[in-house]
mmCIF file of C-alpha atoms in Angstrom:
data_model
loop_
_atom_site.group_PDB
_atom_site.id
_atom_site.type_symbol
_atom_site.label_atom_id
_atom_site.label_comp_id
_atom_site.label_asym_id
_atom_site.label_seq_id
_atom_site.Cartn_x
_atom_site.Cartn_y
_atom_site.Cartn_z
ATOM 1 C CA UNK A 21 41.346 -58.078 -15.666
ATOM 2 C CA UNK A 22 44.370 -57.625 -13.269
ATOM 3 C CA UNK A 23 47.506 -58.943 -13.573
ATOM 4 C CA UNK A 24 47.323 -61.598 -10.531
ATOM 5 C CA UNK A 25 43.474 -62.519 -11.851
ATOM 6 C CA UNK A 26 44.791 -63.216 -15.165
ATOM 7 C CA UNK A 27 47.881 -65.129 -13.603
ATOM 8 C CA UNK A 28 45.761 -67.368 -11.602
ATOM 9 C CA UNK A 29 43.208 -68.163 -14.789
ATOM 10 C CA UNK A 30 46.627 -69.061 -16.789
ATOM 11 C CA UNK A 31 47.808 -71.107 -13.442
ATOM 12 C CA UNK A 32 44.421 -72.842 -13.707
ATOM 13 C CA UNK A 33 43.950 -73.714 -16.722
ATOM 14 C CA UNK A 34 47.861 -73.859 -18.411
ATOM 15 C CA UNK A 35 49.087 -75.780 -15.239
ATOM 16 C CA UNK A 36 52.839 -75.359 -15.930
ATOM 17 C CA UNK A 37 52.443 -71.190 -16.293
ATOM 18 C CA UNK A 38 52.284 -69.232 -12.866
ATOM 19 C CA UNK A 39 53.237 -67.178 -10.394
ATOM 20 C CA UNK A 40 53.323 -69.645 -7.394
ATOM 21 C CA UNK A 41 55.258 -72.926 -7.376
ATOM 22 C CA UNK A 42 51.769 -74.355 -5.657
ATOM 23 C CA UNK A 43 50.282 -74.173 -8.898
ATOM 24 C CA UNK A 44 52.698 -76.418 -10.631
ATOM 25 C CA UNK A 45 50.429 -79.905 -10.541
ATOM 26 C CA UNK A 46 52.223 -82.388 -8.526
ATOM 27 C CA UNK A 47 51.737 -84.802 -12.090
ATOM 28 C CA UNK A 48 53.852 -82.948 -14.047
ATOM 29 C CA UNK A 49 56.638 -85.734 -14.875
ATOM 30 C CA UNK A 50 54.140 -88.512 -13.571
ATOM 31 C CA UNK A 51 55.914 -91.763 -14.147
ATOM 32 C CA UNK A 52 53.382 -93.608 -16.528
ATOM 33 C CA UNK A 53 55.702 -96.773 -15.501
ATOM 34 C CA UNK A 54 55.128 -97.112 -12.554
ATOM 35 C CA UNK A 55 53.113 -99.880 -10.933
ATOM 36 C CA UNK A 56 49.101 -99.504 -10.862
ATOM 37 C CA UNK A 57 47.442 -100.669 -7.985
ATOM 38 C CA UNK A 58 43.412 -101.205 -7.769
ATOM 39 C CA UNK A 59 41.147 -101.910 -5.622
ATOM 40 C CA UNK A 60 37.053 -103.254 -7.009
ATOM 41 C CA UNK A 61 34.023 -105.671 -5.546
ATOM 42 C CA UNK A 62 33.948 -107.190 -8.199
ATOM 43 C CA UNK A 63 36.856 -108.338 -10.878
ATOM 44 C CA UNK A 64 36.239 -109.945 -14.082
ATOM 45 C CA UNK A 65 39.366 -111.478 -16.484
ATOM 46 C CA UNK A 66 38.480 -111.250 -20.226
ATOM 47 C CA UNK A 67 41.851 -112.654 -21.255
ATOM 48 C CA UNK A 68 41.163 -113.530 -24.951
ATOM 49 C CA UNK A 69 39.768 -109.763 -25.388
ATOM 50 C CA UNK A 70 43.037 -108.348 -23.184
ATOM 51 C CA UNK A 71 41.230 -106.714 -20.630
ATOM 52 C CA UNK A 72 40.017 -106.569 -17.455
ATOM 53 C CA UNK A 73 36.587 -105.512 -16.418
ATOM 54 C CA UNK A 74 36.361 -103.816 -12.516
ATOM 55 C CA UNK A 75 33.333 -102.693 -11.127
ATOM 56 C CA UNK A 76 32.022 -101.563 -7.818
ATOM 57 C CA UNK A 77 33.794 -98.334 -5.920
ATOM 58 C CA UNK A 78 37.162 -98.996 -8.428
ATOM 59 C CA UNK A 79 40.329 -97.110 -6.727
ATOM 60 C CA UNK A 80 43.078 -97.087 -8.892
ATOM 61 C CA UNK A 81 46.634 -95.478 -7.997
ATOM 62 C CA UNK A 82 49.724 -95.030 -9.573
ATOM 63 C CA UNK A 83 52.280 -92.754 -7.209
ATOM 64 C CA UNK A 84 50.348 -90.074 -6.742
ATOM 65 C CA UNK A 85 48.133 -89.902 -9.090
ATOM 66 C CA UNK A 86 44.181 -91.550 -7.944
ATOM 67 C CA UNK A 87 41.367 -92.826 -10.385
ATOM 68 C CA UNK A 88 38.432 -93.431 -8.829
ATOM 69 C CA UNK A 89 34.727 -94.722 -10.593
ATOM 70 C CA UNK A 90 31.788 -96.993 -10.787
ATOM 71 C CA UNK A 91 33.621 -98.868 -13.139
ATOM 72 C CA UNK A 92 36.856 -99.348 -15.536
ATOM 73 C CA UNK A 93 37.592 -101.284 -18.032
ATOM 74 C CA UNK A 94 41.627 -102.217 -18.584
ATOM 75 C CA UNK A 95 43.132 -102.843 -21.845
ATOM 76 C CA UNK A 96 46.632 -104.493 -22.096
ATOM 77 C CA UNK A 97 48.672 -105.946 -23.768
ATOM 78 C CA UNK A 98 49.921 -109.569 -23.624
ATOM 79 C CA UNK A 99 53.230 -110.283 -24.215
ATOM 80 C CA UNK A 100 53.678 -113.793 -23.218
ATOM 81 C CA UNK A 101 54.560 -113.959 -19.962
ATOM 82 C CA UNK A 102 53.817 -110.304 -18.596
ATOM 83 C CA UNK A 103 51.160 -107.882 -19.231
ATOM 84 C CA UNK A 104 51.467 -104.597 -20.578
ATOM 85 C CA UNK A 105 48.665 -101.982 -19.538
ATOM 86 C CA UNK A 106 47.657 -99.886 -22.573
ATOM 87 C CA UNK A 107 44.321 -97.218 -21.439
ATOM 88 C CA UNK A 108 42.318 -97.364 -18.535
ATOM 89 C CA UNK A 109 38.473 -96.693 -19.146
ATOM 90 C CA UNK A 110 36.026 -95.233 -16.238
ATOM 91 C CA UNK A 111 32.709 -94.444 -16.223
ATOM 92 C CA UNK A 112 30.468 -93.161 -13.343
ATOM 93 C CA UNK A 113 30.922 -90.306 -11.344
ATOM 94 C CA UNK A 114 35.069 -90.491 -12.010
ATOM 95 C CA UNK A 115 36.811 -88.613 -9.907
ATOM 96 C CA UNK A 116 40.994 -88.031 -10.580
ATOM 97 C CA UNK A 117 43.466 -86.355 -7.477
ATOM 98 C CA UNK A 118 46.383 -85.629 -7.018
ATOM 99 C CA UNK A 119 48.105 -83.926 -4.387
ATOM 100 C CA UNK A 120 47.338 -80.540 -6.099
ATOM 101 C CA UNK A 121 43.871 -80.935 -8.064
ATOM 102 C CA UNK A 122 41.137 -82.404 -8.225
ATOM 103 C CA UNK A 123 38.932 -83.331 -11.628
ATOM 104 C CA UNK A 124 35.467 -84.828 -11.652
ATOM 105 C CA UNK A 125 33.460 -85.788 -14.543
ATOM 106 C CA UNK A 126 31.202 -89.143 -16.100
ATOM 107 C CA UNK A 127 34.194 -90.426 -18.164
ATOM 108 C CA UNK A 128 37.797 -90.558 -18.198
ATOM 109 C CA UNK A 129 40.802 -92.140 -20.370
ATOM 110 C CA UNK A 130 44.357 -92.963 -19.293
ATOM 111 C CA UNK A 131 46.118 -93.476 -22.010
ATOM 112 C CA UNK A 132 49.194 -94.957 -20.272
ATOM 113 C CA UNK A 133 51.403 -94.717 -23.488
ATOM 114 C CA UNK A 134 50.831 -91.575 -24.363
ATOM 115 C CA UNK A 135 50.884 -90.456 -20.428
ATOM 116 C CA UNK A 136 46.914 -88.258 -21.198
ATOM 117 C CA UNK A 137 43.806 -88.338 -19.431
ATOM 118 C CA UNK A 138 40.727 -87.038 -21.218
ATOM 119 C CA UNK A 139 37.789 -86.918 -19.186
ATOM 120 C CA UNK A 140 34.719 -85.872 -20.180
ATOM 121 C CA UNK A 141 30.559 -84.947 -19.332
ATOM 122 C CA UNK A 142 30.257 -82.225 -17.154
ATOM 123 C CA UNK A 143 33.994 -82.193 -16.348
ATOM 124 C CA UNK A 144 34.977 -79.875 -12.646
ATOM 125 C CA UNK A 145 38.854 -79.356 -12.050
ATOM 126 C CA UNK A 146 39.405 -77.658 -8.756
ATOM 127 C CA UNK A 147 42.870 -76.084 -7.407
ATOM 128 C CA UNK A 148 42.564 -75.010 -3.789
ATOM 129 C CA UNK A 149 39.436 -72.258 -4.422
ATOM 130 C CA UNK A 150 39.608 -72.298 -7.854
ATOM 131 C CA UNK A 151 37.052 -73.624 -10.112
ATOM 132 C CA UNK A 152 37.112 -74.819 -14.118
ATOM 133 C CA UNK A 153 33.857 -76.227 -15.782
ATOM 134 C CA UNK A 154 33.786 -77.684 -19.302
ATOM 135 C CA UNK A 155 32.440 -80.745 -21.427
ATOM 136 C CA UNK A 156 36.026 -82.227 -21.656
ATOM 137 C CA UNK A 157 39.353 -81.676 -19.867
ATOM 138 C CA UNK A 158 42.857 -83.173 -21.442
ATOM 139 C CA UNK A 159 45.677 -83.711 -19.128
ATOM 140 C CA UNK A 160 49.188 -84.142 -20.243
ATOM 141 C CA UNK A 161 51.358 -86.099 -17.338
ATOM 142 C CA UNK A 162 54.508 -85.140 -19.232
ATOM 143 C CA UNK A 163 54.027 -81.526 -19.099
ATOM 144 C CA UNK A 164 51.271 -80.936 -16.487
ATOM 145 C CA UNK A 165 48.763 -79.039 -18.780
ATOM 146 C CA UNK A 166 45.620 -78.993 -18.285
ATOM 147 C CA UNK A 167 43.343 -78.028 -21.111
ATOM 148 C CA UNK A 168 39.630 -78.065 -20.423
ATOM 149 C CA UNK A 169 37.118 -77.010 -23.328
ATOM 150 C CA UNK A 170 33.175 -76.546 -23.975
ATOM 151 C CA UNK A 171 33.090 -80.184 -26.208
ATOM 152 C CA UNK A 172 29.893 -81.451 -26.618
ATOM 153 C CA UNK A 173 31.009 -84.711 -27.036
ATOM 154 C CA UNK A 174 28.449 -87.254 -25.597
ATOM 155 C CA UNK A 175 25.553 -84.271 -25.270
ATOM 156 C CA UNK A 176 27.007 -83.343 -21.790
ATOM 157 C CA UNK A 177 28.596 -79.800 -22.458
ATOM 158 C CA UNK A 178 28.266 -76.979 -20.315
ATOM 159 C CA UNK A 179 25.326 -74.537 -21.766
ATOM 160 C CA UNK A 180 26.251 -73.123 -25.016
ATOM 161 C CA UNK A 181 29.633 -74.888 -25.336
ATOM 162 C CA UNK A 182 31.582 -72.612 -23.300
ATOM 163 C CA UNK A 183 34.014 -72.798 -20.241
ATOM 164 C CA UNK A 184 33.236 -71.201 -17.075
ATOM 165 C CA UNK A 185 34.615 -71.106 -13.461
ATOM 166 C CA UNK A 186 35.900 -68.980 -10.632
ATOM 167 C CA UNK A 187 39.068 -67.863 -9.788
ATOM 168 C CA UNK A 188 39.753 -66.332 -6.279
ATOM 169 C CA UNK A 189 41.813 -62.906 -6.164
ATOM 170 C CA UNK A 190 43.716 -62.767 -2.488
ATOM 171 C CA UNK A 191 43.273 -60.226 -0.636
ATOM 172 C CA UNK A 192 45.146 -56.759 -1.473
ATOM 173 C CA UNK A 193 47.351 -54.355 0.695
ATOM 174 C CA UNK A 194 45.349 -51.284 -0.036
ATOM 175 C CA UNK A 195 48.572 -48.796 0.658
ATOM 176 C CA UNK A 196 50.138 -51.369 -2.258
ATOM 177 C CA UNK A 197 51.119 -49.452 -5.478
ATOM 178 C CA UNK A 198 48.722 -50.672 -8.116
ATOM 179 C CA UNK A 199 50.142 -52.066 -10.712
ATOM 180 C CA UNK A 200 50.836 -51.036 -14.220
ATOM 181 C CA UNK A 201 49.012 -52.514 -17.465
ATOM 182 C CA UNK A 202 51.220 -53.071 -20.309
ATOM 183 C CA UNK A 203 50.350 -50.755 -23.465
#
């Protein structure tokens, strides 16, 4: 494997680790504090369970970060007179953006506390050209990581429990010195 192949498969999958300040993911830092705004056809209040129930082409967005789904279920927390959101639950083709990624998969879980989002069941993240397949991926908002594994966790792992993808190699100056492996 070549130095920038193996660079781009770290920038992939360990988000914070690369050689190009593009591959940084623009939710490193992501302020879990910040307002969350949604958008449903249909709402339903379950305010003795401390939820919320939204179904029908759910958008959610906080800054930059975008949750889209069939439908999400919002936990919180009641503290008298405001509301304190604890973990956002989607199901159905979920799809999570931000200005530098893109994730797809049946499932996902913001756990707003803890600033994660596990998604799982046939899980895609996507950087520009490059491509990461797995049963689940974990993001970390506070550090940026992305961690994507074979899980079989709800039967919907990729074949054998592995990890696959594609990562794109730009093109090469062929009068470039090649460069050096390490010993």
């Amino acid at each position: 494997m070549t130095r920038l192949a193996f660079l781009s498969l770290i920038g992939l999958v360990a988000l914070p680790v690369t050689a190009h300040a593009q591959a940084t993911s623009a939710l490193k830092g992501h302020d879990g504090n910040a307002p969350i705004d949604f958008e449903a056809d249909r709402i339903e209040v379950q305010d003795r369970a401390d939820r919320v129930v939204l179904s029908g082409n759910v958008h959610v967005k906080q800054q930059e970060l975008t949750l889209d789904s069939a439908r999400m279920t919002v936990a919180y927390a009641n503290n008298g007179s405001t509301t304190d959101v604890q973990r956002l639950d989607a199901s159905g083709n979920v799809v999570l953006k931000s200005p530098s990624e893109t994730a797809t998969g049946a499932f996902a879980i913001y756990d707003v506390n803890k600033r994660i989002i596990t998604m799982l069941g046939n899980v895609v993240l996507t950087r520009g050209t490059n491509v990461v397949r797995g049963g689940r991926l974990v993001f970390n908002l506070v550090d940026g990581r992305a961690t994507v594994d074979g899980s079989a966790v709800g039967g919907t792992a990729q074949p054998g429990g592995r990890v696959s993808g594609r990562f794109t190699v730009p093109k090469r100056d062929a009068n470039a010195p090649a460069a050096t492996q390490p010993n």
